[in-house]
Coordinates of C-alpha atoms in Angstrom, one line a residue:
X1 CA 2.6 -44.2 -5.7
X2 CA 5.6 -42.2 -4.9
X3 CA 7.4 -39.4 -6.2
X4 CA 10.2 -40.5 -7.4
X5 CA 12.4 -37.5 -5.7
X6 CA 11.5 -37.5 -2.9
X7 CA 10.0 -41.5 -1.9
X8 CA 6.6 -39.6 -0.7
X9 CA 3.3 -40.1 -2.1
X10 CA 2.7 -36.4 -4.0
X11 CA -0.1 -33.9 -3.2
X12 CA 0.2 -32.7 -6.9
X13 CA 0.8 -35.8 -9.3
X14 CA 2.8 -35.5 -12.5
X15 CA 3.9 -37.9 -15.0
X16 CA 6.5 -37.8 -17.5
X17 CA 5.6 -38.9 -21.1
X18 CA 9.2 -40.3 -21.8
X19 CA 9.7 -42.5 -18.8
X20 CA 6.5 -42.4 -16.9
X21 CA 8.0 -41.5 -13.9
X22 CA 5.2 -40.3 -11.4
X23 CA 7.1 -36.7 -9.3
X24 CA 5.6 -33.7 -7.0
X25 CA 5.0 -31.6 -9.2
X26 CA 7.1 -28.3 -8.1
X27 CA 9.7 -30.9 -7.4
X28 CA 10.0 -31.5 -11.5
X29 CA 9.6 -28.2 -12.2
X30 CA 11.9 -26.4 -9.9
X31 CA 14.6 -29.4 -11.2
X32 CA 14.0 -28.4 -14.8
X33 CA 14.4 -25.2 -14.5
X34 CA 17.8 -25.9 -13.4
X35 CA 18.8 -28.2 -15.6
X36 CA 16.9 -29.6 -18.2
X37 CA 16.8 -33.1 -17.9
X38 CA 15.1 -36.0 -15.9
X39 CA 16.6 -36.8 -12.4
X40 CA 16.4 -40.4 -13.3
X41 CA 17.1 -41.5 -16.8
X42 CA 19.1 -38.8 -17.4
X43 CA 17.4 -37.5 -20.4
X44 CA 16.3 -34.4 -22.3
X45 CA 12.8 -32.9 -20.5
X46 CA 10.7 -29.7 -20.6
X47 CA 7.4 -28.6 -19.1
X48 CA 5.6 -29.9 -21.7
X49 CA 6.6 -33.6 -21.8
X50 CA 4.8 -33.5 -17.9
X51 CA 1.2 -34.7 -18.1
X52 CA -0.9 -33.7 -14.7
X53 CA -2.5 -37.3 -13.0
X54 CA -5.5 -36.1 -12.0
X55 CA -6.7 -37.8 -8.8
X56 CA -9.4 -37.5 -6.5
X57 CA -9.1 -35.2 -2.4
X58 CA -8.6 -37.5 0.2
X59 CA -7.2 -36.9 3.9
X60 CA -4.6 -37.7 4.3
X61 CA -3.9 -40.4 7.4
X62 CA -1.9 -39.7 10.4
X63 CA 1.3 -41.7 10.5
X64 CA 1.7 -44.1 12.7
X65 CA 3.3 -42.7 15.3
X66 CA 1.3 -39.6 15.2
X67 CA -1.8 -41.9 16.5
X68 CA -1.2 -42.5 20.2
X69 CA -0.3 -40.5 22.6
X70 CA 3.5 -42.5 23.5
X71 CA 4.4 -42.2 19.3
X72 CA 3.9 -38.7 20.2
X73 CA 5.9 -38.0 22.6
X74 CA 8.3 -40.1 20.8
X75 CA 8.2 -37.6 17.9
X76 CA 8.4 -34.6 20.1
X77 CA 11.8 -35.9 22.1
X78 CA 12.8 -36.3 19.0
X79 CA 11.7 -33.4 17.5
X80 CA 13.5 -31.8 21.1
X81 CA 17.1 -34.1 20.1
X82 CA 16.8 -32.9 16.7
X83 CA 17.2 -29.1 17.5
X84 CA 19.7 -29.5 20.5
X85 CA 21.8 -31.1 18.2
X86 CA 21.2 -27.8 16.0
X87 CA 22.1 -25.7 18.7
X88 CA 25.3 -27.0 19.4
X89 CA 26.2 -26.9 16.2
X90 CA 25.0 -23.6 15.5
X91 CA 27.1 -22.4 19.0
X92 CA 30.0 -24.0 17.4
X93 CA 29.8 -22.0 14.0
X94 CA 29.5 -18.8 16.3
X95 CA 32.5 -19.5 18.5
X96 CA 34.4 -19.9 14.8
X97 CA 33.4 -17.6 13.0
X98 CA 34.0 -14.8 17.4
X99 CA 37.5 -16.9 16.2
X100 CA 38.3 -15.8 13.2
X101 CA 36.4 -12.2 13.8
X102 CA 38.8 -11.1 15.8
X103 CA 42.1 -12.8 14.3
X104 CA 41.1 -10.5 11.7
X105 CA 40.9 -7.7 13.4
X106 CA 43.9 -8.5 15.1
X107 CA 45.5 -8.4 11.4
X108 CA 44.0 -4.9 10.5
X109 CA 44.9 -3.0 13.4
X110 CA 48.1 -4.3 13.4
X111 CA 48.5 -3.9 9.5
X112 CA 47.0 -0.3 10.3
X113 CA 50.5 0.0 12.9
X114 CA 52.0 -0.7 9.9
X115 CA 50.5 1.8 7.6
X116 CA 51.1 4.9 10.4
X117 CA 54.8 4.5 10.7
X118 CA 56.1 3.9 7.5
X119 CA 53.7 6.9 6.2
X120 CA 55.6 8.3 10.3
X121 CA 59.3 7.3 8.1
X122 CA 57.8 8.8 5.2
X123 CA 57.1 11.9 6.2
X124 CA 60.5 12.6 7.9
X125 CA 62.2 11.2 4.8
X126 CA 60.5 13.7 3.0
X127 CA 61.1 16.7 5.5
X128 CA 64.9 15.7 5.9
X129 CA 65.3 15.4 2.3
X130 CA 64.0 18.9 2.1
X131 CA 65.9 20.1 5.0
X132 CA 69.6 19.0 2.8
X133 CA 67.8 20.3 -0.6
X134 CA 67.8 23.6 1.7
X135 CA 70.9 23.4 3.4
X136 CA 72.8 22.5 -0.3
X137 CA 75.5 24.3 -1.4
X138 CA 74.6 26.3 -4.7
X139 CA 75.8 26.6 -8.0
X140 CA 78.9 26.9 -9.2
X141 CA 77.9 29.7 -11.2
X142 CA 75.9 31.7 -8.0
X143 CA 79.4 30.4 -5.5
X144 CA 81.5 33.4 -6.7
X145 CA 79.4 35.9 -5.8
X146 CA 79.7 37.3 -2.2
X147 CA 76.3 36.8 -1.3
X148 CA 76.4 33.3 -2.0
X149 CA 79.6 33.0 -1.0
X150 CA 78.3 33.5 2.8
X151 CA 74.7 31.6 2.5
X152 CA 75.3 29.4 5.6
X153 CA 75.8 31.7 7.9
X154 CA 80.0 31.9 8.1
X155 CA 81.9 32.1 5.5
X156 CA 83.6 29.3 4.2
X157 CA 87.2 28.0 6.2
X158 CA 89.8 29.6 3.8
X159 CA 88.0 32.8 3.2
X160 CA 87.4 33.1 6.7
X161 CA 89.2 36.2 7.7
X162 CA 90.5 35.4 11.9
X163 CA 91.5 38.4 14.1
X164 CA 93.6 38.9 17.8
X165 CA 92.2 35.7 20.0
X166 CA 91.1 33.5 16.9
X167 CA 87.5 35.7 17.2
X168 CA 86.1 36.5 13.3
X169 CA 86.8 40.1 11.7
X170 CA 83.4 41.4 10.4
X171 CA 82.8 44.0 7.5
X172 CA 81.9 46.7 9.9
X173 CA 79.2 49.2 9.5
X174 CA 79.8 51.4 7.1
X175 CA 79.7 55.2 6.3
X176 CA 76.5 54.7 4.1
X177 CA 74.7 52.4 6.4
X178 CA 74.8 54.8 9.3
X179 CA 73.3 57.4 6.9
X180 CA 70.8 54.8 5.9
X181 CA 70.2 55.2 9.4
X182 CA 70.3 58.3 10.3
X183 CA 67.8 58.9 7.9
X184 CA 65.6 56.9 8.5
X185 CA 65.1 58.2 12.2
X186 CA 64.7 61.5 10.9
X187 CA 62.2 60.8 8.5
X188 CA 60.0 58.5 11.3
X189 CA 61.1 60.8 13.8
X190 CA 59.0 63.5 11.5
X191 CA 56.5 61.3 10.6
X192 CA 55.3 60.9 14.7
X193 CA 54.9 64.3 15.4
X194 CA 52.2 65.0 12.8
X195 CA 51.0 61.0 13.4
X196 CA 47.3 61.1 15.6
X197 CA 45.7 57.9 16.2
X198 CA 43.8 55.7 13.4
X199 CA 39.9 56.6 13.2
X200 CA 40.0 52.6 12.9
X201 CA 41.1 51.9 16.2
X202 CA 39.3 49.8 18.6
X203 CA 37.5 51.8 21.3
X204 CA 37.6 50.9 24.7
X205 CA 34.0 49.9 25.6
X206 CA 34.6 47.6 22.3
X207 CA 37.9 45.7 23.7
X208 CA 36.7 45.5 27.4
X209 CA 34.0 42.2 25.3
X210 CA 36.8 41.2 24.5
X211 CA 36.5 37.5 24.3
X212 CA 38.1 33.8 22.6
X213 CA 37.6 33.4 19.1
X214 CA 38.9 30.5 18.4
X215 CA 41.9 28.1 19.1
X216 CA 43.8 26.3 16.7
X217 CA 46.5 23.1 17.5
X218 CA 49.1 24.2 15.4
X219 CA 51.9 22.3 16.7
X220 CA 53.1 19.3 18.1
X221 CA 51.5 17.3 20.9
X222 CA 54.6 15.3 21.4
X223 CA 56.1 18.3 22.2
X224 CA 53.6 21.4 23.2
X225 CA 54.2 24.8 23.8
X226 CA 53.9 28.4 21.8
X227 CA 57.7 30.5 22.8
X228 CA 56.9 33.4 20.1
X229 CA 53.7 35.3 17.8
X230 CA 54.4 37.8 15.7
X231 CA 52.1 39.6 13.4
X232 CA 52.0 40.3 9.4
X233 CA 49.8 43.1 9.7
X234 CA 49.2 44.2 5.9
X235 CA 47.9 40.7 5.4
X236 CA 47.3 39.4 8.3
X237 CA 49.1 36.2 9.0
X238 CA 50.2 34.8 12.7
X239 CA 53.2 33.1 12.2
X240 CA 54.6 31.2 15.7
X241 CA 57.5 29.5 16.3
X242 CA 57.1 26.0 19.1
X243 CA 58.8 24.1 21.1
X244 CA 58.7 21.4 18.2
X245 CA 60.9 23.5 16.4
X246 CA 58.7 24.2 14.2
X247 CA 57.6 27.9 13.2
X248 CA 54.0 27.9 11.5
X249 CA 53.0 31.0 9.2
X250 CA 49.0 30.8 9.4
X251 CA 46.8 33.2 8.0
X252 CA 44.1 34.0 10.5
X253 CA 40.9 35.4 7.8
X254 CA 40.4 32.3 5.8
X255 CA 42.0 30.0 9.5
X256 CA 44.6 28.0 7.4
X257 CA 48.1 26.9 7.8
X258 CA 50.1 28.4 5.3
X259 CA 53.6 27.2 6.0
X260 CA 55.4 24.8 8.5
X261 CA 58.5 25.6 8.4
X262 CA 61.0 23.4 9.4
X263 CA 65.1 22.8 10.1
X264 CA 65.9 24.3 13.0
X265 CA 66.8 21.6 16.0
X266 CA 65.9 22.6 19.1
X267 CA 63.1 25.4 20.1
X268 CA 62.2 28.4 18.2
X269 CA 62.9 30.9 20.4
X270 CA 61.7 34.1 18.7
X271 CA 60.0 34.9 15.0
X272 CA 59.8 38.1 13.1
X273 CA 58.3 38.6 9.9
X274 CA 59.7 41.6 7.7
X275 CA 56.6 44.1 6.6
X276 CA 58.2 45.2 3.2
X277 CA 58.7 42.1 1.4
X278 CA 58.0 38.5 2.4
X279 CA 61.0 37.2 4.1
X280 CA 60.9 35.6 7.6
X281 CA 63.6 35.7 10.5
X282 CA 63.2 31.8 13.0
X283 CA 66.1 32.0 16.1
X284 CA 66.0 29.0 17.6
X285 CA 68.5 27.9 21.3
X286 CA 70.1 25.4 18.1
X287 CA 72.4 28.4 18.8
X288 CA 71.3 29.4 14.7
X289 CA 69.2 32.3 12.6
X290 CA 67.1 31.1 9.3
X291 CA 66.7 34.0 6.8
X292 CA 63.7 32.5 4.7
X293 CA 61.9 33.9 1.7
X294 CA 58.7 33.4 0.5
X295 CA 58.1 32.0 -3.4
X296 CA 56.2 32.2 -6.2
X297 CA 54.8 28.8 -5.0
X298 CA 53.8 30.1 -2.1
X299 CA 56.5 28.0 -0.1
X300 CA 58.8 29.4 2.2
X301 CA 63.0 28.4 1.4
X302 CA 65.3 28.7 3.5
X303 CA 67.6 31.1 2.4
X304 CA 70.0 31.8 4.9
X305 CA 71.4 29.7 8.1
X306 CA 73.5 32.1 10.5
X307 CA 75.9 30.2 12.6
X308 CA 77.5 33.3 14.6
X309 CA 76.5 32.6 18.1
X310 CA 77.6 30.1 20.4
X311 CA 74.6 29.9 22.5
X312 CA 71.0 29.5 22.5
X313 CA 69.5 32.9 20.3
X314 CA 66.7 34.0 22.6
X315 CA 65.3 37.2 20.3
X316 CA 65.5 38.8 16.9
X317 CA 64.3 42.3 16.0
X318 CA 64.0 43.9 12.5
X319 CA 65.2 47.4 11.9
X320 CA 62.6 50.0 10.4
X321 CA 64.0 50.2 7.3
X322 CA 63.7 46.5 6.6
X323 CA 67.1 46.3 5.5
X324 CA 69.0 45.4 8.5
X325 CA 68.2 43.1 12.2
X326 CA 69.7 42.3 15.1
X327 CA 70.0 38.9 17.3
X328 CA 70.5 38.6 20.9
X329 CA 72.0 35.2 22.2
X330 CA 72.7 34.0 25.3
X331 CA 76.2 33.9 24.7
X332 CA 76.4 38.1 26.0
X333 CA 76.9 38.7 22.2
X334 CA 74.3 40.9 20.1
X335 CA 74.4 40.4 16.0
X336 CA 73.7 43.1 13.5
X337 CA 73.0 42.1 9.5
X338 CA 72.3 43.2 6.9
X339 CA 69.3 41.7 5.5
X340 CA 69.5 40.7 1.6
X341 CA 72.6 39.6 2.2
X342 CA 72.4 37.1 5.7
X343 CA 76.1 39.0 6.5
X344 CA 77.0 39.7 10.6
X345 CA 78.5 43.0 9.9
X346 CA 79.1 43.7 13.6
X347 CA 78.7 41.5 16.8
X348 CA 79.3 43.3 19.9
X349 CA 80.3 42.2 23.1
X350 CA 80.4 44.2 25.6
X351 CA 84.0 42.5 27.9
X352 CA 82.3 44.4 31.2
X353 CA 79.1 42.2 31.0
X354 CA 79.1 38.6 31.7
X355 CA 75.1 38.6 31.3
X356 CA 73.5 36.3 28.1
X357 CA 70.8 38.8 26.6
X358 CA 67.0 37.3 26.8
X359 CA 65.3 39.8 24.4
X360 CA 65.8 42.9 22.7
X361 CA 63.5 45.5 20.7
X362 CA 64.9 48.2 18.0
X363 CA 63.4 52.0 19.1
X364 CA 60.8 52.6 16.0
X365 CA 63.1 55.1 15.1
X366 CA 65.9 53.0 15.0
X367 CA 69.3 54.3 16.3
X368 CA 68.2 52.3 19.6
X369 CA 68.2 48.8 20.6
X370 CA 67.0 47.7 23.6
X371 CA 68.2 44.5 24.9
X372 CA 67.1 42.4 28.4
X373 CA 69.7 40.7 30.0
X374 CA 70.0 36.9 32.5
X375 CA 71.1 39.6 35.2
X376 CA 67.9 41.5 35.4
X377 CA 69.4 44.6 33.9
X378 CA 67.8 46.2 30.9
X379 CA 70.8 47.8 28.3
X380 CA 70.1 51.0 26.3
X381 CA 72.7 50.6 22.9
X382 CA 73.1 54.0 20.1
X383 CA 72.8 52.1 17.1
X384 CA 75.6 53.7 15.5
X385 CA 78.3 53.8 17.9
X386 CA 77.4 50.1 19.4
X387 CA 77.6 52.0 22.4
X388 CA 76.3 51.1 26.1
X389 CA 73.9 54.9 26.8
X390 CA 71.8 53.2 29.7
X391 CA 71.3 50.7 31.8
X392 CA 68.6 49.9 33.4
X393 CA 68.3 47.7 36.9
X394 CA 65.4 47.1 39.1
X395 CA 63.6 44.0 37.9
X396 CA 63.9 40.8 39.7
X397 CA 65.1 37.8 37.2
X398 CA 65.9 37.5 33.3
X399 CA 64.2 40.0 31.8
X400 CA 61.8 37.9 29.4
X401 CA 60.0 40.6 26.8
X402 CA 60.8 44.5 25.8
X403 CA 58.6 46.4 23.6
X404 CA 58.7 50.3 23.0
X405 CA 55.6 52.1 22.6
X406 CA 55.1 53.8 19.0
X407 CA 55.2 57.3 20.4
X408 CA 58.6 57.4 21.3
X409 CA 58.8 58.0 24.9
X410 CA 58.0 54.4 26.7
X411 CA 59.6 51.0 27.4
X412 CA 57.8 48.3 29.2
X413 CA 60.0 45.9 30.1
X414 CA 58.9 41.7 31.8
X415 CA 60.6 40.0 34.1
X416 CA 60.0 37.7 36.6
X417 CA 58.6 40.6 39.4
X418 CA 56.2 41.9 36.9
X419 CA 56.1 44.6 34.0
X420 CA 58.4 48.3 34.6
X421 CA 57.8 51.3 32.5
X422 CA 60.5 53.3 31.5
X423 CA 60.2 57.4 30.2
X424 CA 63.3 57.3 28.2
X425 CA 63.6 61.6 28.2
X426 CA 64.6 60.7 31.8
X427 CA 66.0 57.1 31.8
X428 CA 63.8 56.2 35.1
X429 CA 60.7 53.9 35.7
X430 CA 58.0 55.9 36.6
X431 CA 55.6 53.0 37.1
X432 CA 55.7 48.9 37.6
X433 CA 53.0 46.3 37.6
X434 CA 53.2 43.0 40.1
X435 CA 50.4 40.8 38.6
X436 CA 51.6 37.7 39.6
X437 CA 52.5 35.7 43.2
X438 CA 56.4 35.1 43.0
X439 CA 56.2 31.6 41.2
X440 CA 54.4 33.5 38.2
X441 CA 57.2 35.5 35.6
X442 CA 55.7 37.5 33.6
X443 CA 56.7 36.6 29.7
X444 CA 55.2 38.3 27.0
X445 CA 54.5 42.3 27.1
X446 CA 53.4 44.6 24.1
X447 CA 52.2 48.3 22.7
X448 CA 49.7 47.9 19.9
X449 CA 50.5 49.9 17.0
X450 CA 48.8 53.2 17.4
X451 CA 50.8 53.2 21.0
X452 CA 46.8 52.9 22.7
X453 CA 47.1 50.3 24.9
X454 CA 49.7 47.7 26.4
X455 CA 49.4 43.4 26.6
X456 CA 50.5 41.6 29.1
X457 CA 50.7 38.0 29.4
X458 CA 51.5 35.8 32.2
X459 CA 49.2 33.5 34.0
X460 CA 46.4 35.3 32.0
X461 CA 46.1 38.2 29.7
X462 CA 46.2 41.5 30.6
X463 CA 44.9 44.7 28.4
X464 CA 45.8 48.1 29.6
X465 CA 44.7 52.0 28.5
X466 CA 47.7 53.6 27.8
X467 CA 48.4 56.6 30.1
X468 CA 50.9 58.9 30.6
X469 CA 53.7 59.8 33.4
X470 CA 51.1 61.2 36.1
X471 CA 48.0 59.2 35.2
X472 CA 46.8 56.3 35.4
X473 CA 47.1 53.5 33.2
X474 CA 44.4 51.7 33.8
X475 CA 43.7 47.9 33.3
X476 CA 40.3 47.3 30.6
X477 CA 40.5 43.8 30.5
X478 CA 41.4 40.6 31.9
X479 CA 41.5 37.6 29.8
X480 CA 41.8 34.0 31.1
X481 CA 44.4 31.6 30.0
X482 CA 42.6 29.0 28.9
X483 CA 45.3 26.5 27.6
X484 CA 45.1 25.3 31.5
X485 CA 48.9 25.6 31.6
X486 CA 48.7 29.1 33.8
X487 CA 51.7 30.0 31.3
X488 CA 50.6 32.4 28.2
X489 CA 53.8 33.0 26.6
X490 CA 53.6 35.6 24.4
X491 CA 51.0 37.8 23.2
X492 CA 50.5 40.5 19.4
X493 CA 47.8 42.8 19.2
X494 CA 46.5 42.4 15.1
X495 CA 45.9 45.2 12.8
X496 CA 44.3 48.8 15.1
X497 CA 43.9 45.9 18.0
X498 CA 40.8 44.1 16.6
X499 CA 42.1 41.3 18.0
X500 CA 44.8 39.6 20.1
X501 CA 46.9 36.5 19.3
X502 CA 47.9 34.4 22.6
X503 CA 50.4 31.3 22.7
X504 CA 50.8 29.0 25.8
X505 CA 52.8 26.2 26.5
X506 CA 50.0 23.8 24.4
X507 CA 50.1 23.8 21.5
X508 CA 47.6 25.7 20.1
X509 CA 47.0 29.2 19.2
X510 CA 43.7 31.9 20.1
X511 CA 42.7 34.3 19.2
X512 CA 40.6 37.0 21.3
X513 CA 38.4 39.7 19.5
X514 CA 35.1 40.9 19.6
X515 CA 32.6 38.0 18.6
X516 CA 31.3 38.0 15.3
X517 CA 27.6 40.3 15.8
X518 CA 29.6 42.4 18.2
X519 CA 32.0 43.2 15.0
X520 CA 29.2 43.7 13.0
X521 CA 27.3 46.9 15.1
X522 CA 30.8 48.3 15.8
X523 CA 31.7 48.4 12.3

């Protein structure tokens, strides 16, 4: 007797008391658990309706095909054929699955590219919107104020005063401003006589152990290069200007980017903090200067866009009062601005000079301005009279950087041929450093705030101990340019010379200082 489900002789036969049909026990149990019905009649069926059939234990005879060698060979052949057919079917299924997976991955990659493009378009739209909001005119109620009328860096066409030759008329530097500058000069000069080197200044033996502490990718990869660095010494915030037309404010302590300032259309050539308040200045090759003001939320908003120059703005320097600043441009002029109003008080142009300005810096006392030119000349100006009082010649190539020492006596200038030191009391060059080969210009020079050290950047970074006119200026540390570009473009001392911030022609800001273990031991 055979099972009603499998058609084979059951090993554990059972019978239904309702239909009288014979089943294999394991098959009927599974069918009842799944459906609860008889597989043949379809009537309701439970395990209580199933009765086992008792049979004697017998040995099942071999099938006829397995009873002889030819039969067994035929059986093996059939099994082999079935195995090959099954393997062929599996290979076909695998090939189909691979094709489907490849197509799915292609669709996923295409979707990711579309999403990335949409995100980029969204970010660009947001940037343009933010830029448009910053440049939008002020409300009518504020437009009546003089400051607001000048908020975009130039007067409205109908109110603009034009002098002979079509040149714009400037308000000029008033007697009250000159008095303010003179008072600031007297105060700082008096303080300088009493000033001593702070005990917190990093000693020479510690500076000799400086090494790279960190590297921070602040600017875009498609337009790498840091052109300018400044440091807010009181807050330990580093600002960088980049070839990607952005200025970035970076908190060195936390290692976080505080703000990325977008708006310039060409590379940012100069960045400066205004120490007394949350104001930041940026000059650009797009011929403009922007004044940024920190908001209560911590963001920086563009308060003014100054468009007084007709060529690239190469340098921005802030006066010691923190109320005025100067910009220098390749258009052969420099402008003196009122910071709070964003107003150009005077634009100085020397008819005898046809050289554009490539660098500028105020003397620590504020009554002297130094400018470097494309013609290798350093020009010294009296700020009160705006007159050229001295010229320093001797460099080769454009003067790329200027730095006054805090002692008020020394001026360091960098150009293609190296660095020259000038004695402002005798108006002469007393020392020169020719550090690199003729194809490598010196790009940056900076005295620390105490006037004890001088940093120079070119194909590497070198730190000198400040001496005197007669005493030697010894090189106490040489740091390699780890950017791989061979061009360190800017260098700046941190507070008490505790670290050096270095920018190169890659997109990374590098911090050099004492390793943590050495720093803790030193402190």
